[in-house]
């Protein structure tokens, strides 16, 4: 169960992750809500991908790094679907 502080923590970390990934991938201008959503989805994707390689993220910095990796992957795939990115 997510407590009030846990939800606030998740939203703030998601915002940071979404902002960093947008800046890295050059897809800025999502807005606050979409940056949070991108960060949370990116954290899930990043955790899955990093877990496939047998690694685990520890601490806040580890969570942010894994989340940014996942969010960049999500942005890359979304760009390919929209036809804006090529391999």
Coordinates of C-alpha atoms in Angstrom, one line a residue:
X1 CA 0.0 0.0 0.0
X2 CA 1.3 3.4 -0.9
X3 CA 1.2 6.0 1.9
X4 CA 1.0 9.8 1.3
X5 CA 4.7 10.3 1.5
X6 CA 5.4 7.2 -0.6
X7 CA 3.2 8.6 -3.3
X8 CA 4.8 12.0 -3.1
X9 CA 8.3 10.4 -3.3
X10 CA 7.2 8.3 -6.4
X11 CA 5.8 11.4 -8.2
X12 CA 8.9 13.6 -7.4
X13 CA 11.3 10.9 -8.5
X14 CA 9.2 10.2 -11.6
X15 CA 9.3 13.9 -12.5
X16 CA 13.1 14.0 -12.2
X17 CA 13.5 10.9 -14.3
X18 CA 11.1 12.1 -17.0
X19 CA 12.8 15.5 -17.1
X20 CA 16.3 14.0 -17.5
X21 CA 15.2 11.5 -20.1
X22 CA 13.4 14.2 -22.1
X23 CA 16.5 16.3 -22.0
X24 CA 18.8 13.4 -23.1
X25 CA 16.5 12.3 -25.9
X26 CA 15.7 15.9 -27.1
X27 CA 12.0 15.3 -26.6
X28 CA 11.4 18.2 -24.3
X29 CA 8.1 20.0 -23.7
X30 CA 6.0 17.1 -22.3
X31 CA 4.7 19.1 -19.4
X32 CA 4.6 18.2 -15.7
X33 CA 2.0 15.3 -15.9
X34 CA 3.6 13.5 -18.9
X35 CA 7.1 13.9 -17.4
X36 CA 5.8 12.1 -14.2
X37 CA 4.1 9.4 -16.2
X38 CA 7.2 8.9 -18.4
X39 CA 9.4 8.7 -15.3
X40 CA 7.2 6.1 -13.6
X41 CA 6.8 4.0 -16.8
X42 CA 10.5 4.4 -17.5
X43 CA 11.3 3.2 -14.0
X44 CA 9.3 0.0 -14.6
X45 CA 10.8 -0.6 -18.0
X46 CA 14.3 0.2 -16.7
X47 CA 13.9 -2.1 -13.7
X48 CA 12.8 -4.9 -16.0
X49 CA 15.6 -4.4 -18.5
X50 CA 18.3 -4.1 -15.9
X51 CA 16.9 -7.1 -14.1
X52 CA 17.3 -9.1 -17.2
X53 CA 21.1 -8.5 -17.0
X54 CA 21.1 -9.6 -13.4
X55 CA 21.6 -6.1 -11.9
X56 CA 19.7 -4.3 -9.1
X57 CA 19.4 -0.6 -8.4
X58 CA 20.1 0.4 -4.8
X59 CA 19.4 3.8 -3.4
X60 CA 17.9 6.9 -4.9
X61 CA 20.8 7.5 -7.4
X62 CA 20.5 3.9 -8.6
X63 CA 16.7 4.3 -9.0
X64 CA 17.2 7.5 -11.0
X65 CA 19.8 6.0 -13.3
X66 CA 17.7 2.8 -14.0
X67 CA 14.6 5.0 -14.5
X68 CA 16.4 7.3 -16.9
X69 CA 17.6 4.3 -18.9
X70 CA 14.1 2.9 -19.1
X71 CA 12.5 6.3 -19.9
X72 CA 15.0 6.9 -22.7
X73 CA 14.2 3.4 -24.1
X74 CA 10.5 4.3 -23.9
X75 CA 11.1 7.6 -25.7
X76 CA 13.2 5.8 -28.4
X77 CA 10.5 3.2 -29.1
X78 CA 7.8 5.9 -29.1
X79 CA 9.8 7.9 -31.6
X80 CA 10.2 4.8 -33.8
X81 CA 6.5 4.1 -33.8
X82 CA 5.8 7.8 -34.7
X83 CA 8.4 7.6 -37.4
X84 CA 10.6 10.3 -36.0
X85 CA 13.5 8.0 -35.1
X86 CA 15.5 5.4 -37.1
X87 CA 18.0 2.9 -35.9

